[in-house]
PDB file of C-alpha atoms in Angstrom:
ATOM      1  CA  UNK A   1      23.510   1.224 -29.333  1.00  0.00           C
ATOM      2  CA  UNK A   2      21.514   3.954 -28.130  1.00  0.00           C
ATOM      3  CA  UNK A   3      18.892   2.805 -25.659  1.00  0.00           C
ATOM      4  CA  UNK A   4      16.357   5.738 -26.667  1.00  0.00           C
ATOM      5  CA  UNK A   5      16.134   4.010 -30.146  1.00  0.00           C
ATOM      6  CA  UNK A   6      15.834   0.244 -28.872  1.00  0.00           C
ATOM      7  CA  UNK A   7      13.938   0.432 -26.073  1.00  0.00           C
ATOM      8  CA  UNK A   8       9.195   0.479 -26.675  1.00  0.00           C
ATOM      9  CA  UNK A   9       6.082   0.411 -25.172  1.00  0.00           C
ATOM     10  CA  UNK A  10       6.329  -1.716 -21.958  1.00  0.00           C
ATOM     11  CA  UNK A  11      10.434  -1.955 -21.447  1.00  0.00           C
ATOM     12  CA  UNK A  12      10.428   2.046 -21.911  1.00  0.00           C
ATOM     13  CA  UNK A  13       7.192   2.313 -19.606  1.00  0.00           C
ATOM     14  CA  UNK A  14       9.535  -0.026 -16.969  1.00  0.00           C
ATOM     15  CA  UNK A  15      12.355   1.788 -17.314  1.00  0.00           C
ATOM     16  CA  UNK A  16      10.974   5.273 -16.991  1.00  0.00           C
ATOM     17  CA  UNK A  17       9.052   4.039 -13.546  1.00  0.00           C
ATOM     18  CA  UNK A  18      12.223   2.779 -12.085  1.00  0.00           C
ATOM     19  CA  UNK A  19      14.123   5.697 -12.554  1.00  0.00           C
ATOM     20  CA  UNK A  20      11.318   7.684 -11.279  1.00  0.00           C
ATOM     21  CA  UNK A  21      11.055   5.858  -8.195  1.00  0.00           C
ATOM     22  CA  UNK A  22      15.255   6.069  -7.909  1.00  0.00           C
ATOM     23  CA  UNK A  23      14.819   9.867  -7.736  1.00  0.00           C
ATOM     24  CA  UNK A  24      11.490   9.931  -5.736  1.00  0.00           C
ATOM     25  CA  UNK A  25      13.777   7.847  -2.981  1.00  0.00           C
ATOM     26  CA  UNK A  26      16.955   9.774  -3.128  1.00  0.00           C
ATOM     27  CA  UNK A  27      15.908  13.413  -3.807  1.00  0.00           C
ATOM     28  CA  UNK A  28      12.149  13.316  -2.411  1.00  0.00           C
ATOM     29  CA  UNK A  29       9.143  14.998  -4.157  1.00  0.00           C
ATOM     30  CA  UNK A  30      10.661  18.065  -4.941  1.00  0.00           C
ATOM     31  CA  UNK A  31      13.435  16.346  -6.925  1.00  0.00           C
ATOM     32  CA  UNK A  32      10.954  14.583  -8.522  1.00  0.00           C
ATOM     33  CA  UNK A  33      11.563  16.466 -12.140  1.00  0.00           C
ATOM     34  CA  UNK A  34      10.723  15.958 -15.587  1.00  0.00           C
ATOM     35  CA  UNK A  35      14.402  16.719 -16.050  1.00  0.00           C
ATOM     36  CA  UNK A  36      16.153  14.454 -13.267  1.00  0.00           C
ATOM     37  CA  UNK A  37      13.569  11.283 -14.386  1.00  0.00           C
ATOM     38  CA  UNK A  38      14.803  11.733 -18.152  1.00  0.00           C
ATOM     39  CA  UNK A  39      18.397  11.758 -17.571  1.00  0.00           C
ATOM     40  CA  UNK A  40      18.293   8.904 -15.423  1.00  0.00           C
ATOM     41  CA  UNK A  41      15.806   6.702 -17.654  1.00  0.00           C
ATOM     42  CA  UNK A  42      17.890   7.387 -20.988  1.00  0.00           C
ATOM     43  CA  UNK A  43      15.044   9.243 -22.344  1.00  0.00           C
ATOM     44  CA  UNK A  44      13.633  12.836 -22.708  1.00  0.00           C
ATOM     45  CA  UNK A  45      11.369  15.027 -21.316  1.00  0.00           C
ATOM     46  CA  UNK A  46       8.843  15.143 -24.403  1.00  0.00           C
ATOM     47  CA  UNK A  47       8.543  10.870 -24.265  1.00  0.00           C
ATOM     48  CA  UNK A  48       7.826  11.484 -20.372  1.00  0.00           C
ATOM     49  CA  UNK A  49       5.239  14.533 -20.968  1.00  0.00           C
ATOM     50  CA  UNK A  50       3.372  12.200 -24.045  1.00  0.00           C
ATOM     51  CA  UNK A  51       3.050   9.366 -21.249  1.00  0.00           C
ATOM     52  CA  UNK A  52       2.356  11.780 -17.786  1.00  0.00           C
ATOM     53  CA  UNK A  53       0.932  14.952 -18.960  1.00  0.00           C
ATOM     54  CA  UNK A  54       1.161  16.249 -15.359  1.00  0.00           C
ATOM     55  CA  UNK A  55       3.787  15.577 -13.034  1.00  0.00           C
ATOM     56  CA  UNK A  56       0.940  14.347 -10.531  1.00  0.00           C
ATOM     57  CA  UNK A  57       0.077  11.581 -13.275  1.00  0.00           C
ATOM     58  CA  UNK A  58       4.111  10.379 -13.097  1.00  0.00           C
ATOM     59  CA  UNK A  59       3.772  10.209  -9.629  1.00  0.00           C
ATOM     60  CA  UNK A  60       1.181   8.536  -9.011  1.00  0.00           C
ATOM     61  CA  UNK A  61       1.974   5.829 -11.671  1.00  0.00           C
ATOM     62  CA  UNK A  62       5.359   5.455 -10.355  1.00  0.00           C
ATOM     63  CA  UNK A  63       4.227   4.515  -6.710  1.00  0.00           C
ATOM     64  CA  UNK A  64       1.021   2.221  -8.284  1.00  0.00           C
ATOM     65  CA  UNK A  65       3.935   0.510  -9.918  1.00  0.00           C
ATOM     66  CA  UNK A  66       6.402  -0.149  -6.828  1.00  0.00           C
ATOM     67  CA  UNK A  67       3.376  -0.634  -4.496  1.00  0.00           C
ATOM     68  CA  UNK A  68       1.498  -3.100  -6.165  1.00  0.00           C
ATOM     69  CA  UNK A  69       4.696  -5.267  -7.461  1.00  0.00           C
ATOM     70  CA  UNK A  70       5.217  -7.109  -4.330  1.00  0.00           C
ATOM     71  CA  UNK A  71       1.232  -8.184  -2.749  1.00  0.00           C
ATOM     72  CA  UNK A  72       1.453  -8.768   1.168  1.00  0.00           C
ATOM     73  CA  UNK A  73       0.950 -12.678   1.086  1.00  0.00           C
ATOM     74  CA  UNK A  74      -2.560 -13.773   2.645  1.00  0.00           C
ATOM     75  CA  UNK A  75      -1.584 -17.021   4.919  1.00  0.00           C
ATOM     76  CA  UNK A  76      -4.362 -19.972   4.822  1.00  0.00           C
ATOM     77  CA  UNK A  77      -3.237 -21.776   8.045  1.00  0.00           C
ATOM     78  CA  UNK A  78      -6.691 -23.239   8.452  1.00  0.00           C
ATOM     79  CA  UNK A  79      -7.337 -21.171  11.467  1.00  0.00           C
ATOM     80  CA  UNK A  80      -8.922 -17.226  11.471  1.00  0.00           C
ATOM     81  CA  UNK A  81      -6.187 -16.001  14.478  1.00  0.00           C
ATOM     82  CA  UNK A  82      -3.023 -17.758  12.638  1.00  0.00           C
ATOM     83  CA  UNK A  83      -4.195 -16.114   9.443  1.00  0.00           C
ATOM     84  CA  UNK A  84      -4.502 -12.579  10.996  1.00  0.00           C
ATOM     85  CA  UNK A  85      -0.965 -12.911  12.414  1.00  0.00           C
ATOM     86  CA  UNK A  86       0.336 -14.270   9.371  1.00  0.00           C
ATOM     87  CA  UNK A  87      -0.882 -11.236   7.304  1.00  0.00           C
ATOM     88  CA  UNK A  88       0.175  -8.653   9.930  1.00  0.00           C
ATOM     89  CA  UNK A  89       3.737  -9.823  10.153  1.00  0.00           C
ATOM     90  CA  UNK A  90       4.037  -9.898   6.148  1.00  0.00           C
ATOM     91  CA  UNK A  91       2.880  -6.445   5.997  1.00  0.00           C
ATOM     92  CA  UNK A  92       4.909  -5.380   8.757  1.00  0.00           C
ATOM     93  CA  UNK A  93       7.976  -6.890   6.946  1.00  0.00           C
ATOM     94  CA  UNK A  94       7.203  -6.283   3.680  1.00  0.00           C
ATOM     95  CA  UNK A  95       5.655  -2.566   3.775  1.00  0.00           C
ATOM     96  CA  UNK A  96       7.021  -0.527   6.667  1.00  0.00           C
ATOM     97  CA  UNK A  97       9.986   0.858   4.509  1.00  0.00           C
ATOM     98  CA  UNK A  98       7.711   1.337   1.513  1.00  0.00           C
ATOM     99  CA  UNK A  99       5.252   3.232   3.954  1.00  0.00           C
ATOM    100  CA  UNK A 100       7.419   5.607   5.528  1.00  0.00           C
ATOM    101  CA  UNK A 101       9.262   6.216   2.457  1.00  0.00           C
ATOM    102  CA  UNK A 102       6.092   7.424   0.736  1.00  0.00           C
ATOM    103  CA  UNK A 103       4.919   9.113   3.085  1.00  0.00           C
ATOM    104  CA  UNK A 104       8.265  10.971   4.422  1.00  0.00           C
ATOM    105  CA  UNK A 105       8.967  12.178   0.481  1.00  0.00           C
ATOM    106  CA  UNK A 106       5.600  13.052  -0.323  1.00  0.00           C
ATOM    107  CA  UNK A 107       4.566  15.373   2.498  1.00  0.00           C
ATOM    108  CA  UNK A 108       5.087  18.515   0.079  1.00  0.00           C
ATOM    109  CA  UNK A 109       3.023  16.524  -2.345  1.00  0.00           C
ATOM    110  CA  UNK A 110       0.211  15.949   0.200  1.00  0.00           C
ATOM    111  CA  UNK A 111       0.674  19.718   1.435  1.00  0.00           C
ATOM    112  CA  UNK A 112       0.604  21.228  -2.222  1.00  0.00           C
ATOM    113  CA  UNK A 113      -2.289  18.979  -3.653  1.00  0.00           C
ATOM    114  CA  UNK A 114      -4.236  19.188  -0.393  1.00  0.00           C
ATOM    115  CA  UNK A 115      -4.868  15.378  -0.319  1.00  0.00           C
ATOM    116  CA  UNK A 116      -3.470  12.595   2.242  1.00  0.00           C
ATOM    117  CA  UNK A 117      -2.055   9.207   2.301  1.00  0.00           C
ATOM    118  CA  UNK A 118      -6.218   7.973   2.145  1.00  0.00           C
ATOM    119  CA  UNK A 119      -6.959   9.366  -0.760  1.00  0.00           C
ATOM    120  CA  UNK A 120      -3.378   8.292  -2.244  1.00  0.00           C
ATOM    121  CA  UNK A 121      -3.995   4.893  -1.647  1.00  0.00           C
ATOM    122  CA  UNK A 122      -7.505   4.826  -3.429  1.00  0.00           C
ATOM    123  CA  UNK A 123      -5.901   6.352  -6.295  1.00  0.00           C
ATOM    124  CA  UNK A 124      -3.492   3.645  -6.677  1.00  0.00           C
ATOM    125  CA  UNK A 125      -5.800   0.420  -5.604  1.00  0.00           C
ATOM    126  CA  UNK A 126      -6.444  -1.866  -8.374  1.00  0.00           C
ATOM    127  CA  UNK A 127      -9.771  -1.925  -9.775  1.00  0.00           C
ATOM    128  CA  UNK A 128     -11.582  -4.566  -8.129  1.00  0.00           C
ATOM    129  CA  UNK A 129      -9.188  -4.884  -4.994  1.00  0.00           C
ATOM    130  CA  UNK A 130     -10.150  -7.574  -2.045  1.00  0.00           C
ATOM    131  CA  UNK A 131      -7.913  -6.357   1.109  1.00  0.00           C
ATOM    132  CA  UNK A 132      -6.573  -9.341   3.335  1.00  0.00           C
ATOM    133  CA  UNK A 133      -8.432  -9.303   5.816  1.00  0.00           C
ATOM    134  CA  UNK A 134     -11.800  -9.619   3.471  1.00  0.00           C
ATOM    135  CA  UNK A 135      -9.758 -12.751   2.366  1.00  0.00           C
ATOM    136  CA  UNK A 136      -9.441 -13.897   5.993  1.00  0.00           C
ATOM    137  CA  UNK A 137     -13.154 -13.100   7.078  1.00  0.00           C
ATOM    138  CA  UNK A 138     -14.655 -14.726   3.939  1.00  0.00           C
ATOM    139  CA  UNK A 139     -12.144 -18.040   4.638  1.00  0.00           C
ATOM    140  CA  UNK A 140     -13.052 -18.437   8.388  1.00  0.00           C
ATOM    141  CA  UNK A 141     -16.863 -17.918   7.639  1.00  0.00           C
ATOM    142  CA  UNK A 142     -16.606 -20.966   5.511  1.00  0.00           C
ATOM    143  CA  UNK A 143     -14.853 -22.884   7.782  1.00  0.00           C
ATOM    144  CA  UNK A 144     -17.399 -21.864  10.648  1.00  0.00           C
ATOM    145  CA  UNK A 145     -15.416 -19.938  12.639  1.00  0.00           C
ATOM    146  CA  UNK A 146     -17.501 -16.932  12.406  1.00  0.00           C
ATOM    147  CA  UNK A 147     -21.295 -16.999  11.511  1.00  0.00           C
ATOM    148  CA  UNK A 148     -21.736 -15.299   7.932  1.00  0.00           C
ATOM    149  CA  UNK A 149     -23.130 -11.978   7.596  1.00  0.00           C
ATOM    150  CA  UNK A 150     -22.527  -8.437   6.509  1.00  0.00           C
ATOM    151  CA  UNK A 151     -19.090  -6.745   8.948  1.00  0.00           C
ATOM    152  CA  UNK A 152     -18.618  -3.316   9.108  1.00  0.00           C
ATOM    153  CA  UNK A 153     -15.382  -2.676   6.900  1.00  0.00           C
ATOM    154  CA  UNK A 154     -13.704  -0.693   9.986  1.00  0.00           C
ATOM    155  CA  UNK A 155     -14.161  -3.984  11.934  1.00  0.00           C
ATOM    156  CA  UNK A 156     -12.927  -5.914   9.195  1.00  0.00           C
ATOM    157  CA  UNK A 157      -9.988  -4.247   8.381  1.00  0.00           C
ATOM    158  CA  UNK A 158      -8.714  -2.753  11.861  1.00  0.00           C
ATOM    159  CA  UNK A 159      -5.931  -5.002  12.831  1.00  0.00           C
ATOM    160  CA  UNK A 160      -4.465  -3.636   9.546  1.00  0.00           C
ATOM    161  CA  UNK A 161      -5.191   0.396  10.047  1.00  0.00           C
ATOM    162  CA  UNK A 162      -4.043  -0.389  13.856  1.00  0.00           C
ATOM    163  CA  UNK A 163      -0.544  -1.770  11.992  1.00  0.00           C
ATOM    164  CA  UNK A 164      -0.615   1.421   9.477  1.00  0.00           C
ATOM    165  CA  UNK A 165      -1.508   3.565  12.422  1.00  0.00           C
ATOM    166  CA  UNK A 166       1.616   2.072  14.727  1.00  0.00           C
ATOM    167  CA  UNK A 167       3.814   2.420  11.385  1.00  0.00           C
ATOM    168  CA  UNK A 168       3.481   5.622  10.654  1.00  0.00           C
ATOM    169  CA  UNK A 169       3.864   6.753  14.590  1.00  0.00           C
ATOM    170  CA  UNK A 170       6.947   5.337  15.082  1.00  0.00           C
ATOM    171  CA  UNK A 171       8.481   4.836  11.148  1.00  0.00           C
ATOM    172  CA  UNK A 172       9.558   1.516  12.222  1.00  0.00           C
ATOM    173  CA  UNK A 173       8.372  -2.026  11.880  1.00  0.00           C
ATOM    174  CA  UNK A 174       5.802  -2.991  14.388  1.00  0.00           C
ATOM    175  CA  UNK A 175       7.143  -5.257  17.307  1.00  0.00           C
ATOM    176  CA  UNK A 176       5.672  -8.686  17.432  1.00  0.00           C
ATOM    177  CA  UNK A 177       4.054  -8.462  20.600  1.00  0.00           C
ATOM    178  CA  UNK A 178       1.791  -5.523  19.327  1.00  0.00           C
ATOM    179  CA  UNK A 179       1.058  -7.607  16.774  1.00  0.00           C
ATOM    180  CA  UNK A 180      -0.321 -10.120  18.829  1.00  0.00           C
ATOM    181  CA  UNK A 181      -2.342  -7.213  20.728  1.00  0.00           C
ATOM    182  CA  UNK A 182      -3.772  -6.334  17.944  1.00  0.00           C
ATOM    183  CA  UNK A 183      -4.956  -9.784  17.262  1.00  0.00           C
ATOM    184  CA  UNK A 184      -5.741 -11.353  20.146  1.00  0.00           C
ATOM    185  CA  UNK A 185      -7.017  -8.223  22.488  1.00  0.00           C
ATOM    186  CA  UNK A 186      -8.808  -6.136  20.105  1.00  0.00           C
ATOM    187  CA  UNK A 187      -9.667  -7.789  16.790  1.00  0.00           C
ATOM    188  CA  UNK A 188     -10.729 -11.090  17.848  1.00  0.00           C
ATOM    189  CA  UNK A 189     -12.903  -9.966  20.755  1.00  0.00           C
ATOM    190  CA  UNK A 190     -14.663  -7.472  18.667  1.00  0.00           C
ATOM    191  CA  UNK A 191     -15.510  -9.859  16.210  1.00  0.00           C
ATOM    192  CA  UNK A 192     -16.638 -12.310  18.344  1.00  0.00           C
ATOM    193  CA  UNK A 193     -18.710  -9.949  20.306  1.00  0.00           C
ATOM    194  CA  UNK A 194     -19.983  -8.445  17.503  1.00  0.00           C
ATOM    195  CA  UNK A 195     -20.932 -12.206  16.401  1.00  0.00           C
ATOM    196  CA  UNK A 196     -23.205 -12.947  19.248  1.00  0.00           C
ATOM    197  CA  UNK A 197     -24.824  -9.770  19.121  1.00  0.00           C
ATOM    198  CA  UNK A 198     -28.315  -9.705  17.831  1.00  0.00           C
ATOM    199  CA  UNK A 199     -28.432  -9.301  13.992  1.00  0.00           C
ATOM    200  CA  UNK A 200     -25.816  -7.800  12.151  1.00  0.00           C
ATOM    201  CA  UNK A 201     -24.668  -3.929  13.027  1.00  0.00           C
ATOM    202  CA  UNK A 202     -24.081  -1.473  10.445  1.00  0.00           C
ATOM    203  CA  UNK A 203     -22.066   1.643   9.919  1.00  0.00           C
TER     204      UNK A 203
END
């Protein structure tokens, strides 16, 4: 039976979104067609322009959807330093392919919109988003690790940019050892300077 006739709303939304994320990964953003998507999905270009408009609208749907299906795992070990490794080495393992994938096929995308990977990634965060290491921060305040307070959000999140940063440098996962750099030589002393500095500083 013919799939275009059997298939509605959410099962045609999933299978259109896999197939475009099968042809962003094997033919890169300028494969990325009306035309390509359609043939592979079972479906046809007018169903794909009545959902996406713009081919902009596809794309960014299609990585929202493959992003966002798998959430990097926020450890609660009881402990603020266990918890930051934790989180690293599940976003190491789980987003370093994902990472340099997007951003290795979408570098036309990024040239002929004039955007970046920044502005990508706020178009595809859920509404209402708490990162991982907001998580972490909030969790050790109440166990009295850290006083509470207002944090900068660079200091907050910067063992995570320093793992993005490291990602995207080499396009391979992050060694443990940096990890533990990351952690233990920059993160944690900032935070803990930053705690016994008088009031909290802003940015």
């Amino acid at each position: 039976m013919s799939l275009k006739t059997r298939r509605r709303g959410a099962e045609l939304e999933d299978a259109i979104l896999e197939a475009a994320w099968k042809t962003l990964v094997e033919r890169g953003y300028h494969g990325f067609t009306y035309e390509a998507i359609a043939a592979l999905a079972g479906t046809s270009r007018p169903v794909l322009y009545r959902r996406y408009p713009q081919r902009g609208d596809l794309l960014l749907a299609t990585v929202k959807q493959h992003w966002w299906s798998q959430p990097i795992p926020v450890p609660d070990t009881g402990n603020l330093r266990d918890d930051a490794l934790g989180y690293l080495r599940n976003a190491d393992e789980g987003r370093w392919r994902m990472m340099t994938l997007i951003v290795g096929q979408l570098m036309e995308y990024f040239r002929e919109t004039g955007s970046s990977f920044t502005e990508l990634r706020d178009q595809i965060r859920p509404p209402g988003h708490v990162g991982g290491f907001d998580t972490i921060v909030a969790r050790a305040v109440r166990r009295g690790e850290l006083p509470p307070g207002p944090r900068p959000a660079r200091v907050v999140d910067l063992p995570f940019d320093l793992l993005r940063h490291d990602l995207l440098m080499t396009m391979r996962p992050v060694p443990d050892e940096a990890i533990v750099e990351i952690v233990d030589v920059v993160w944690l002393p900032l935070l803990y300077g930053q705690a016994t500095t008088d009031g909290p500083r802003r940015v």
